Coordinates of C-alpha atoms (C1' of nucleotides) in Angstrom, one line a residue:
Chain A
M1 CA 6.3 -7.2 34.5
K2 CA 5.8 -9.5 37.4
L3 CA 8.1 -8.2 40.4
T4 CA 7.1 -10.8 43.1
T5 CA 10.0 -13.5 44.0
P6 CA 8.8 -16.6 43.1
D7 CA 8.6 -19.7 44.6
C8 CA 11.6 -22.4 44.0
Q9 CA 8.5 -24.9 44.2
T10 CA 6.4 -23.7 41.7
C11 CA 9.0 -21.4 39.7
A12 CA 7.9 -22.7 35.8
A13 CA 11.9 -22.6 35.5
R14 CA 12.2 -25.7 38.5
G15 CA 11.6 -28.3 35.7
D16 CA 14.7 -27.0 33.4
S17 CA 17.0 -26.4 36.6
L18 CA 19.1 -28.2 38.4
F19 CA 17.2 -27.7 41.7
C20 CA 14.6 -29.8 40.8
L21 CA 17.0 -32.6 42.3
C22 CA 17.1 -31.7 45.3
T23 CA 14.6 -33.0 48.1
P24 CA 11.7 -31.1 49.7
S25 CA 13.4 -29.9 52.8
E26 CA 16.5 -28.3 50.0
T27 CA 14.3 -27.0 48.4
E28 CA 12.6 -25.5 50.9
N29 CA 16.0 -24.0 52.4
I30 CA 16.7 -22.5 49.1
N31 CA 13.3 -21.1 48.7
E32 CA 14.1 -18.9 52.2
H33 CA 17.4 -18.2 51.7
K34 CA 17.0 -17.1 48.0
I35 CA 16.2 -13.2 47.1
G36 CA 14.8 -12.5 43.6
N37 CA 16.3 -10.0 41.6
F38 CA 15.1 -7.7 38.5
Y39 CA 17.3 -7.5 35.6
K40 CA 15.9 -5.1 33.0
K41 CA 17.2 -5.7 29.0
G42 CA 20.7 -4.2 29.1
Q43 CA 21.8 -4.6 32.6
I44 CA 24.6 -5.8 33.5
I45 CA 24.3 -8.9 36.6
F46 CA 28.2 -9.2 36.8
H47 CA 31.2 -8.7 35.9
E48 CA 34.6 -9.9 34.6
N49 CA 37.0 -10.5 37.2
A50 CA 34.3 -9.4 39.8
H51 CA 34.7 -12.0 43.0
P52 CA 31.5 -14.1 43.3
V53 CA 29.3 -13.7 46.0
C54 CA 26.7 -16.2 45.1
L55 CA 25.0 -18.6 42.7
Y56 CA 22.5 -16.7 40.0
C57 CA 19.7 -19.5 39.4
M58 CA 17.5 -17.5 36.4
S59 CA 13.8 -17.8 36.6
S60 CA 13.0 -15.9 33.2
G61 CA 14.1 -13.7 30.5
T62 CA 17.4 -14.4 28.5
V63 CA 21.6 -13.6 29.6
K64 CA 24.9 -13.3 27.2
L65 CA 27.6 -14.4 29.0
S66 CA 30.8 -12.9 27.2
K67 CA 34.4 -11.5 26.8
T68 CA 35.1 -8.3 25.9
S69 CA 38.6 -7.5 24.1
V70 CA 40.8 -4.0 24.4
G71 CA 39.5 -3.2 20.9
G72 CA 35.6 -3.2 22.4
R73 CA 34.6 -6.5 20.4
E74 CA 32.7 -8.8 22.1
Q75 CA 32.6 -13.0 21.8
I76 CA 29.5 -14.6 23.2
L77 CA 30.0 -17.9 25.2
R78 CA 27.3 -18.5 25.4
I79 CA 23.3 -17.8 25.6
A80 CA 21.6 -18.5 29.5
H81 CA 18.1 -18.9 29.8
S82 CA 15.3 -19.5 32.6
G83 CA 16.4 -22.4 34.8
N84 CA 19.8 -22.2 33.8
F85 CA 22.2 -21.4 36.9
L86 CA 24.7 -18.3 36.4
G87 CA 28.3 -18.2 38.0
Y88 CA 29.1 -21.5 39.0
R89 CA 32.3 -22.4 37.6
A90 CA 33.9 -19.1 40.0
L91 CA 31.9 -19.9 43.4
L92 CA 33.2 -23.8 42.6
T93 CA 36.6 -23.4 42.0
N94 CA 36.8 -20.4 44.4
T95 CA 38.0 -17.1 41.8
P96 CA 36.5 -14.5 39.8
Y97 CA 34.2 -14.3 37.0
H98 CA 35.8 -14.8 33.6
F99 CA 33.2 -13.2 31.9
T100 CA 30.9 -11.2 32.0
A101 CA 26.4 -11.7 32.4
T102 CA 24.6 -9.2 30.4
A103 CA 20.7 -9.3 30.4
L104 CA 19.6 -9.8 26.7
E105 CA 15.7 -9.5 27.7
D106 CA 14.0 -8.4 31.0
T107 CA 15.2 -10.7 33.1
Y108 CA 14.4 -12.1 36.5
L109 CA 16.8 -14.6 38.8
C110 CA 17.6 -15.4 41.9
V111 CA 20.7 -15.4 44.3
V112 CA 21.0 -17.6 46.1
P113 CA 23.9 -17.4 48.6
K114 CA 27.6 -19.1 48.1
S115 CA 27.1 -21.4 51.7
E116 CA 23.5 -22.1 50.9
F117 CA 25.2 -23.8 47.3
I118 CA 28.3 -24.9 49.1
N119 CA 26.5 -27.0 51.3
L120 CA 24.4 -28.2 48.7
L121 CA 27.1 -29.6 46.5
H122 CA 28.5 -31.2 50.1
N123 CA 24.8 -33.0 51.1
N124 CA 23.1 -33.7 47.9
A125 CA 25.8 -36.2 45.6
K126 CA 22.9 -36.5 42.7
F127 CA 23.0 -32.7 42.6
Y128 CA 26.8 -32.4 42.1
E129 CA 27.4 -34.8 39.8
A130 CA 25.1 -33.1 37.6
L131 CA 26.8 -29.8 38.5
M132 CA 30.2 -32.2 37.2
A133 CA 27.9 -32.9 34.1
L134 CA 27.1 -29.6 33.5
V135 CA 30.8 -27.9 33.8
C136 CA 31.6 -31.3 31.7
K137 CA 29.3 -29.3 28.8
D138 CA 30.7 -26.1 29.0
A139 CA 34.0 -27.4 28.9
E140 CA 33.3 -29.6 25.3
E141 CA 30.7 -26.2 24.1
A142 CA 33.6 -24.4 23.9
E143 CA 35.6 -26.9 22.5
N144 CA 33.6 -26.9 19.9
K145 CA 33.6 -23.4 20.1
V146 CA 37.4 -23.5 19.1
A147 CA 37.6 -25.5 16.1
E148 CA 34.2 -24.0 14.9
L149 CA 36.5 -20.7 15.0
S150 CA 39.6 -22.5 13.6
F151 CA 37.8 -24.6 11.1
K152 CA 34.4 -22.7 9.7
P153 CA 34.3 -19.2 7.7
V154 CA 31.8 -17.0 8.6
R155 CA 28.9 -18.9 6.5
G156 CA 29.6 -21.9 8.7
R157 CA 29.5 -20.6 11.9
V158 CA 26.2 -18.6 10.6
A159 CA 24.6 -21.5 9.9
E160 CA 25.9 -23.6 13.4
A161 CA 25.3 -20.6 15.3
L162 CA 20.9 -20.0 14.0
L163 CA 21.0 -23.8 14.4
L164 CA 22.0 -23.5 18.1
L165 CA 20.3 -20.6 19.0
A166 CA 17.1 -22.0 18.2
T167 CA 17.8 -25.5 19.8
A168 CA 18.4 -23.1 22.6
Y169 CA 15.4 -21.2 22.5
K170 CA 13.4 -24.4 21.4
S171 CA 11.7 -22.6 18.6
N172 CA 12.8 -21.5 14.9
E173 CA 12.9 -18.0 15.3
I174 CA 15.4 -16.1 16.5
S175 CA 15.4 -12.4 18.2
L176 CA 19.1 -10.9 18.5
P177 CA 20.3 -7.8 18.2
R178 CA 22.4 -8.1 15.0
E179 CA 25.3 -7.1 17.3
D180 CA 25.0 -9.4 19.7
L181 CA 24.5 -12.6 16.9
A182 CA 27.6 -11.5 15.0
S183 CA 29.3 -11.4 18.2
F184 CA 28.3 -14.8 19.1
V185 CA 29.1 -16.3 15.9
G186 CA 32.6 -14.3 16.1
T187 CA 31.6 -12.2 13.5
V188 CA 31.4 -8.5 13.0
K189 CA 27.8 -6.7 12.1
E190 CA 28.6 -6.1 8.4
T191 CA 29.6 -9.3 7.3
L192 CA 26.7 -11.1 9.5
I193 CA 24.8 -9.4 8.1
R194 CA 26.1 -9.9 4.7
S195 CA 26.2 -13.5 5.5
I196 CA 22.2 -13.9 6.4
G197 CA 21.4 -12.3 3.8
E198 CA 23.2 -14.7 1.3
L199 CA 20.9 -17.3 3.3
R200 CA 18.1 -14.9 3.2
D201 CA 18.6 -15.0 -1.0
E202 CA 18.5 -18.4 -1.2
K203 CA 15.6 -19.2 1.0
I204 CA 17.2 -20.8 4.0
I205 CA 16.1 -18.2 6.0
T206 CA 13.9 -15.6 6.1
I207 CA 14.3 -12.6 8.0
D208 CA 11.3 -10.1 9.4
K209 CA 12.4 -6.9 11.0
R210 CA 14.8 -8.4 13.8
K211 CA 13.4 -11.8 13.4
I212 CA 14.9 -14.5 12.2
K213 CA 13.1 -17.9 11.0
I214 CA 14.9 -20.7 9.9
I215 CA 13.0 -22.4 6.8
D216 CA 15.8 -25.6 6.1
A217 CA 16.7 -26.7 9.1
N218 CA 18.2 -29.2 7.0
K219 CA 20.2 -27.0 4.7
L220 CA 21.8 -24.3 7.3
A221 CA 23.5 -28.1 9.1
H222 CA 24.6 -29.4 5.5
I223 CA 26.6 -25.9 5.5
S224 CA 27.8 -25.7 9.3
N225 CA 28.7 -29.3 8.4
L226 CA 30.7 -28.3 5.6
Y227 CA 34.0 -27.6 7.2
D228 CA 34.3 -29.9 10.7
Chain B
M1 CA 63.5 -46.6 27.0
K2 CA 62.1 -48.6 30.0
L3 CA 59.4 -50.3 29.7
T4 CA 59.1 -51.4 32.7
T5 CA 55.7 -50.5 34.3
P6 CA 56.2 -47.7 37.1
D7 CA 54.5 -48.0 40.1
C8 CA 52.3 -45.8 41.1
Q9 CA 53.9 -45.1 44.7
T10 CA 57.1 -44.7 43.3
C11 CA 55.6 -42.9 39.3
A12 CA 57.7 -39.4 39.5
A13 CA 54.8 -38.1 38.0
R14 CA 53.0 -39.1 41.0
G15 CA 53.2 -36.0 42.7
D16 CA 52.0 -34.2 39.3
S17 CA 48.5 -35.9 39.0
L18 CA 45.5 -36.1 40.9
F19 CA 46.6 -39.7 42.4
C20 CA 48.8 -38.2 44.9
L21 CA 45.3 -37.5 46.8
C22 CA 44.9 -40.9 47.3
T23 CA 44.7 -42.5 50.4
P24 CA 48.2 -45.5 50.7
S25 CA 45.0 -48.3 50.4
E26 CA 43.8 -47.0 47.1
T27 CA 46.9 -45.9 45.7
E28 CA 47.8 -49.6 46.0
N29 CA 44.9 -50.6 44.7
I30 CA 44.9 -49.0 41.7
N31 CA 48.3 -50.0 41.3
E32 CA 47.2 -53.1 41.5
H33 CA 44.2 -52.4 38.2
K34 CA 46.2 -50.7 35.9
I35 CA 47.9 -51.6 33.6
G36 CA 50.9 -49.7 31.6
N37 CA 51.6 -48.4 27.9
F38 CA 54.1 -47.6 25.5
Y39 CA 53.1 -45.4 23.1
K40 CA 55.5 -44.3 20.3
K41 CA 55.8 -40.8 18.6
G42 CA 52.7 -40.1 16.1
Q43 CA 50.6 -43.3 18.1
I44 CA 46.7 -42.2 18.7
I45 CA 46.6 -42.9 22.0
F46 CA 42.3 -42.7 21.6
H47 CA 40.3 -41.3 18.6
E48 CA 37.2 -38.8 18.1
N49 CA 34.2 -40.2 18.9
A50 CA 35.6 -43.4 20.5
H51 CA 33.8 -45.2 23.5
P52 CA 36.2 -44.9 26.4
V53 CA 36.5 -47.6 28.7
C54 CA 39.4 -45.9 31.3
L55 CA 41.1 -43.1 31.8
Y56 CA 44.7 -42.2 31.4
C57 CA 47.3 -41.0 33.3
M58 CA 50.7 -39.8 31.6
S59 CA 53.8 -41.2 33.6
S60 CA 56.1 -39.4 31.3
G61 CA 55.9 -37.8 27.6
T62 CA 53.6 -35.4 25.5
V63 CA 51.0 -36.1 24.2
K64 CA 48.6 -33.5 22.1
L65 CA 44.7 -33.1 22.4
S66 CA 42.7 -32.5 19.0
K67 CA 40.5 -32.2 16.5
T68 CA 40.2 -32.3 12.8
S69 CA 38.1 -31.2 10.3
V70 CA 36.9 -32.8 7.2
G71 CA 39.4 -30.0 5.1
G72 CA 41.8 -31.9 7.1
R73 CA 42.8 -28.5 9.4
E74 CA 43.8 -29.6 13.1
Q75 CA 43.1 -27.4 16.2
I76 CA 45.2 -28.7 19.1
L77 CA 42.6 -27.7 22.4
R78 CA 46.0 -28.7 24.7
I79 CA 49.1 -30.4 25.5
A80 CA 49.2 -32.4 28.4
H81 CA 52.4 -33.8 29.7
S82 CA 53.4 -36.2 32.9
G83 CA 51.1 -36.4 35.9
N84 CA 48.2 -35.3 33.0
F85 CA 45.1 -37.4 33.2
L86 CA 43.6 -38.1 29.6
G87 CA 40.0 -38.9 28.9
Y88 CA 38.1 -38.7 32.3
R89 CA 35.6 -35.9 30.7
A90 CA 34.1 -38.6 28.8
L91 CA 34.1 -41.1 31.5
L92 CA 32.3 -38.8 33.5
T93 CA 30.0 -38.1 31.3
N94 CA 29.7 -41.6 29.8
T95 CA 29.4 -39.8 26.0
P96 CA 32.6 -40.2 23.7
Y97 CA 35.7 -38.7 23.5
H98 CA 35.6 -35.6 21.6
F99 CA 39.2 -34.7 20.9
T100 CA 41.9 -37.3 19.3
A101 CA 44.6 -38.1 21.8
T102 CA 47.8 -38.6 19.8
A103 CA 51.4 -39.6 21.8
L104 CA 53.9 -36.1 20.6
E105 CA 56.7 -37.8 21.7
D106 CA 57.3 -41.3 23.0
T107 CA 54.9 -41.9 26.0
Y108 CA 54.4 -43.8 28.9
L109 CA 51.1 -43.9 29.9
C110 CA 49.1 -46.2 32.6
V111 CA 45.4 -47.0 31.9
V112 CA 42.9 -47.3 34.6
P113 CA 39.3 -49.2 34.7
K114 CA 36.7 -47.3 34.8
S115 CA 35.2 -49.4 37.4
E116 CA 38.0 -47.9 39.8
F117 CA 38.0 -44.6 38.3
I118 CA 34.9 -45.0 39.6
N119 CA 34.9 -46.2 43.0
L120 CA 37.8 -43.6 43.4
L121 CA 35.2 -40.6 42.2
H122 CA 33.3 -41.9 44.6
N123 CA 35.3 -42.9 48.3
N124 CA 37.2 -39.7 47.8
A125 CA 35.7 -36.6 48.0
K126 CA 38.9 -34.6 47.9
F127 CA 39.4 -36.4 44.8
Y128 CA 36.2 -35.8 43.2
E129 CA 36.4 -31.7 44.5
A130 CA 39.9 -31.7 42.5
L131 CA 38.8 -33.5 39.0
M132 CA 35.7 -30.7 39.3
A133 CA 38.5 -28.5 39.2
L134 CA 39.8 -30.3 36.6
V135 CA 36.7 -29.6 34.9
C136 CA 36.4 -26.1 35.5
K137 CA 40.2 -25.3 34.5
D138 CA 38.8 -26.8 31.3
A139 CA 36.3 -25.1 30.5
E140 CA 37.8 -21.8 31.5
E141 CA 41.1 -22.3 28.8
A142 CA 39.1 -23.5 26.4
E143 CA 36.8 -20.3 26.9
N144 CA 40.1 -18.3 26.8
K145 CA 41.0 -19.7 23.7
V146 CA 37.6 -19.1 22.2
A147 CA 37.8 -15.1 23.2
E148 CA 41.7 -15.7 21.5
L149 CA 40.7 -17.1 18.4
S150 CA 37.9 -14.2 17.9
F151 CA 40.5 -11.1 19.3
K152 CA 43.6 -11.6 18.6
P153 CA 45.4 -11.5 15.0
V154 CA 48.0 -14.4 14.4
R155 CA 50.6 -12.8 15.5
G156 CA 49.3 -12.4 19.1
R157 CA 48.2 -15.9 19.7
V158 CA 51.8 -16.9 18.8
A159 CA 52.9 -14.8 21.3
E160 CA 50.3 -16.2 23.9
A161 CA 50.9 -20.0 22.6
L162 CA 54.5 -19.3 23.1
L163 CA 54.1 -18.5 26.7
L164 CA 51.6 -21.0 27.7
L165 CA 53.9 -23.9 26.2
A166 CA 56.7 -22.3 28.1
T167 CA 54.6 -22.5 31.6
A168 CA 53.4 -26.1 30.5
Y169 CA 56.7 -27.5 29.3
K170 CA 58.3 -25.5 32.7
S171 CA 61.3 -24.4 30.1
N172 CA 61.8 -21.4 28.2
E173 CA 62.8 -23.8 25.2
I174 CA 59.9 -24.9 22.9
S175 CA 60.5 -28.1 20.9
L176 CA 57.6 -28.7 18.8
P177 CA 57.1 -29.5 15.3
R178 CA 55.6 -26.6 13.1
E179 CA 52.9 -28.4 12.0
D180 CA 51.5 -29.2 15.7
L181 CA 52.8 -24.7 17.0
A182 CA 50.1 -23.9 14.1
S183 CA 47.7 -26.1 14.9
F184 CA 47.8 -25.4 18.3
V185 CA 48.1 -21.3 17.5
G186 CA 44.9 -22.4 15.2
T187 CA 46.7 -21.6 11.8
V188 CA 48.7 -22.6 8.8
K189 CA 52.3 -23.9 8.9
E190 CA 53.1 -21.0 6.4
T191 CA 51.7 -18.6 8.2
L192 CA 53.0 -19.4 11.3
I193 CA 56.6 -19.5 10.4
R194 CA 56.5 -16.4 9.3
S195 CA 55.1 -14.9 12.5
I196 CA 58.4 -16.7 14.1
G197 CA 60.2 -15.4 11.8
E198 CA 59.2 -12.3 12.7
L199 CA 59.8 -12.4 16.7
R200 CA 62.8 -13.7 15.8
D201 CA 64.4 -11.0 13.5
E202 CA 62.8 -8.6 17.2
K203 CA 65.0 -10.6 18.7
I204 CA 62.3 -11.5 21.3
I205 CA 62.9 -15.4 20.7
T206 CA 65.4 -17.1 18.7
I207 CA 65.4 -20.9 17.0
D208 CA 68.3 -23.5 16.4
K209 CA 66.5 -25.9 14.4
R210 CA 63.5 -26.6 15.5
K211 CA 64.0 -25.3 19.1
I212 CA 62.3 -22.4 20.2
K213 CA 63.7 -20.2 22.6
I214 CA 61.6 -17.3 24.6
I215 CA 64.8 -14.3 25.2
D216 CA 62.3 -11.9 26.4
A217 CA 59.0 -12.9 27.6
N218 CA 58.0 -9.4 29.0
K219 CA 57.4 -8.5 24.8
L220 CA 55.7 -12.0 24.0
A221 CA 53.0 -11.2 27.0
H222 CA 52.6 -7.5 25.9
I223 CA 52.3 -8.7 22.5
S224 CA 49.5 -11.1 23.5
N225 CA 48.1 -8.6 25.8
L226 CA 47.5 -5.9 23.0
Y227 CA 44.3 -7.3 21.8
D228 CA 42.3 -9.1 24.5
Chain C
dC1 C1' 74.6 -40.6 -1.0
dG2 C1' 70.4 -40.3 -1.7
dC3 C1' 65.6 -40.3 -0.1
dT4 C1' 62.0 -38.8 2.7
dA5 C1' 59.8 -35.6 6.4
dC6 C1' 60.1 -30.8 7.4
dA7 C1' 61.2 -25.9 6.9
dT8 C1' 61.4 -21.8 4.2
dT9 C1' 60.5 -17.8 0.7
dG10 C1' 57.8 -16.2 -2.8
dA11 C1' 53.7 -14.9 -5.7
dA12 C1' 48.8 -14.1 -5.9
dT13 C1' 44.3 -14.9 -4.2
dC14 C1' 40.5 -14.0 -1.2
dG15 C1' 37.5 -13.9 2.9
dA16 C1' 36.4 -10.8 6.5
dG17 C1' 37.1 -6.2 9.1
dT18 C1' 37.1 -1.5 8.8
dC19 C1' 35.4 2.9 7.2
dA20 C1' 31.4 5.5 5.4
dA21 C1' 27.3 6.8 4.0
dC22 C1' 22.9 5.8 4.3
dA23 C1' 17.7 3.7 5.2
dC24 C1' 14.0 2.5 8.6
dG25 C1' 11.4 2.4 12.5
dC26 C1' 10.0 4.4 16.5
dG27 C1' 10.2 8.0 20.2
dT28 C1' 9.4 13.0 21.7
dG29 C1' 8.1 17.6 21.6
dG30 C1' 6.9 21.0 19.3
Chain D
dC1 C1' 0.4 15.5 13.2
dC2 C1' 4.9 16.2 11.9
dA3 C1' 10.1 16.9 12.6
dC4 C1' 13.1 15.5 14.3
dG5 C1' 17.2 12.8 16.4
dC6 C1' 18.7 8.3 18.1
dG7 C1' 19.4 3.3 17.7
dT8 C1' 19.5 -0.3 14.7
dG9 C1' 19.7 -2.7 10.4
dT10 C1' 22.1 -2.5 5.9
dT11 C1' 24.9 -1.8 1.1
dG12 C1' 28.8 0.1 -0.5
dA13 C1' 33.9 0.2 -1.2
dC14 C1' 37.9 -0.3 0.0
dT15 C1' 42.3 -3.0 2.5
dC16 C1' 44.9 -6.2 4.8
dG17 C1' 46.0 -10.0 6.7
dA18 C1' 45.9 -14.8 6.4
dT19 C1' 45.6 -18.6 3.8
dT20 C1' 47.1 -21.6 -0.8
dC21 C1' 49.9 -22.9 -4.3
dA22 C1' 54.6 -23.2 -6.1
dA23 C1' 59.4 -24.1 -5.3
dT24 C1' 63.2 -24.8 -2.6
dG25 C1' 66.5 -25.2 0.8
dT26 C1' 67.5 -27.9 4.8
dA27 C1' 68.0 -31.9 8.6
dG28 C1' 68.1 -36.4 9.3
dC29 C1' 68.8 -41.2 8.7
dG30 C1' 68.9 -46.3 6.4

DNA sequence: CGCTACATTGAATCGAGTCAACACGCGTGG
DNA sequence: CCACGCGTGTTGACTCGATTCAATGTAGCG
């Protein structure tokens, strides 16, 4: 695992990040002020209710954004990948984080000071617009999730979650601990396991060790759309 | 019921709306280009999947924003009041509405052409920032609702919903059809009725005809927080 | 007065959560 | 090389909250 900080200009995640809207000089500036940071699998990047001091830009790895209940149950709101920003909304509104970010695998991310982020916002209209679009997408996705939780039984939500994750991972294979998959779907481990077991029996997916592979995405989509 | 279009400058909702960030000349301009529209109780303002052509600004009344499932169940995402904007996200992202807006009572709202809205965005940074904050709030609230649906049983969600609505209505009395209240909570009418019946028996609320009055907000908050 | 829409209550059913036991893979240390 | 333990995955049985279906009650209005 590389521990050297990547350059923003040549970072593999650059094309997927909003920083690709920056001018060369802006990029240069961010590159100078950012600090690279490595997070081991399971490590917490920031906590719900903590105060933000910087923007995170994912260079590699996978991160879950989640809320936890007093009962200890976790609801994953989103899974973030390389190129994604983390914590921008808390910075924009100047409020504490309202979810926790945890590395799901070894993750490398760059930390950009709040001041640089704010400067960029004010100087680069395209960047600001893209950020607005991003926040709109967050809102829409969360609202979709609300409807989904309300309308669909676990089976439908599992189907949808698998499709969503496959898109996010850009692969038809999903490798996520059962517990996390359950938290993403909004259920408990045991129920999730029974549900994917059914899908396996129906030959819509295969399960090899922890890896879930989507065989028939159309059927999954159909199961998911049975309700909404 | 007044059917004359209010002036933006003197509209009762002005102080509650983002338009209060406009300069006098901007306000004047919006006022000239807007069209007032009256919606009767139950009337649909815009439909999920329809394409937006304008911004709505509520002058008076109450509007529900909701999604509907194929099974016919409805999930209310938000209840909007005078001063609130409707449909801004669809305009910002240039995408179809992803929820339906319906008048819950006789509602008067002003229709601002998309072009005026976009102009304003580009010319008034404060307005744009406030809009960003608004979208961030939408996202946060939706994410809270996700966690709530996932963590809390109906009783807890009812308690929270009553508190939320009381805040939104700026009153400790809530007058909403049972069906809508249920859709807001994310359950069905019968279950909701049983739940508020319990709260009534515990003297935490009173129910007079359709009107629910909050007697002990602290107990409600406690019930709501038992889980999250 | 009777109609219609909304509210309420009861009984039956079912999906999903909880609890408990067990299986499997993997790394560590004897 | 095997035994052990730990984390994760899986399965079964039980329980319960919430939905559904059906019936009845009540308010408001032409």
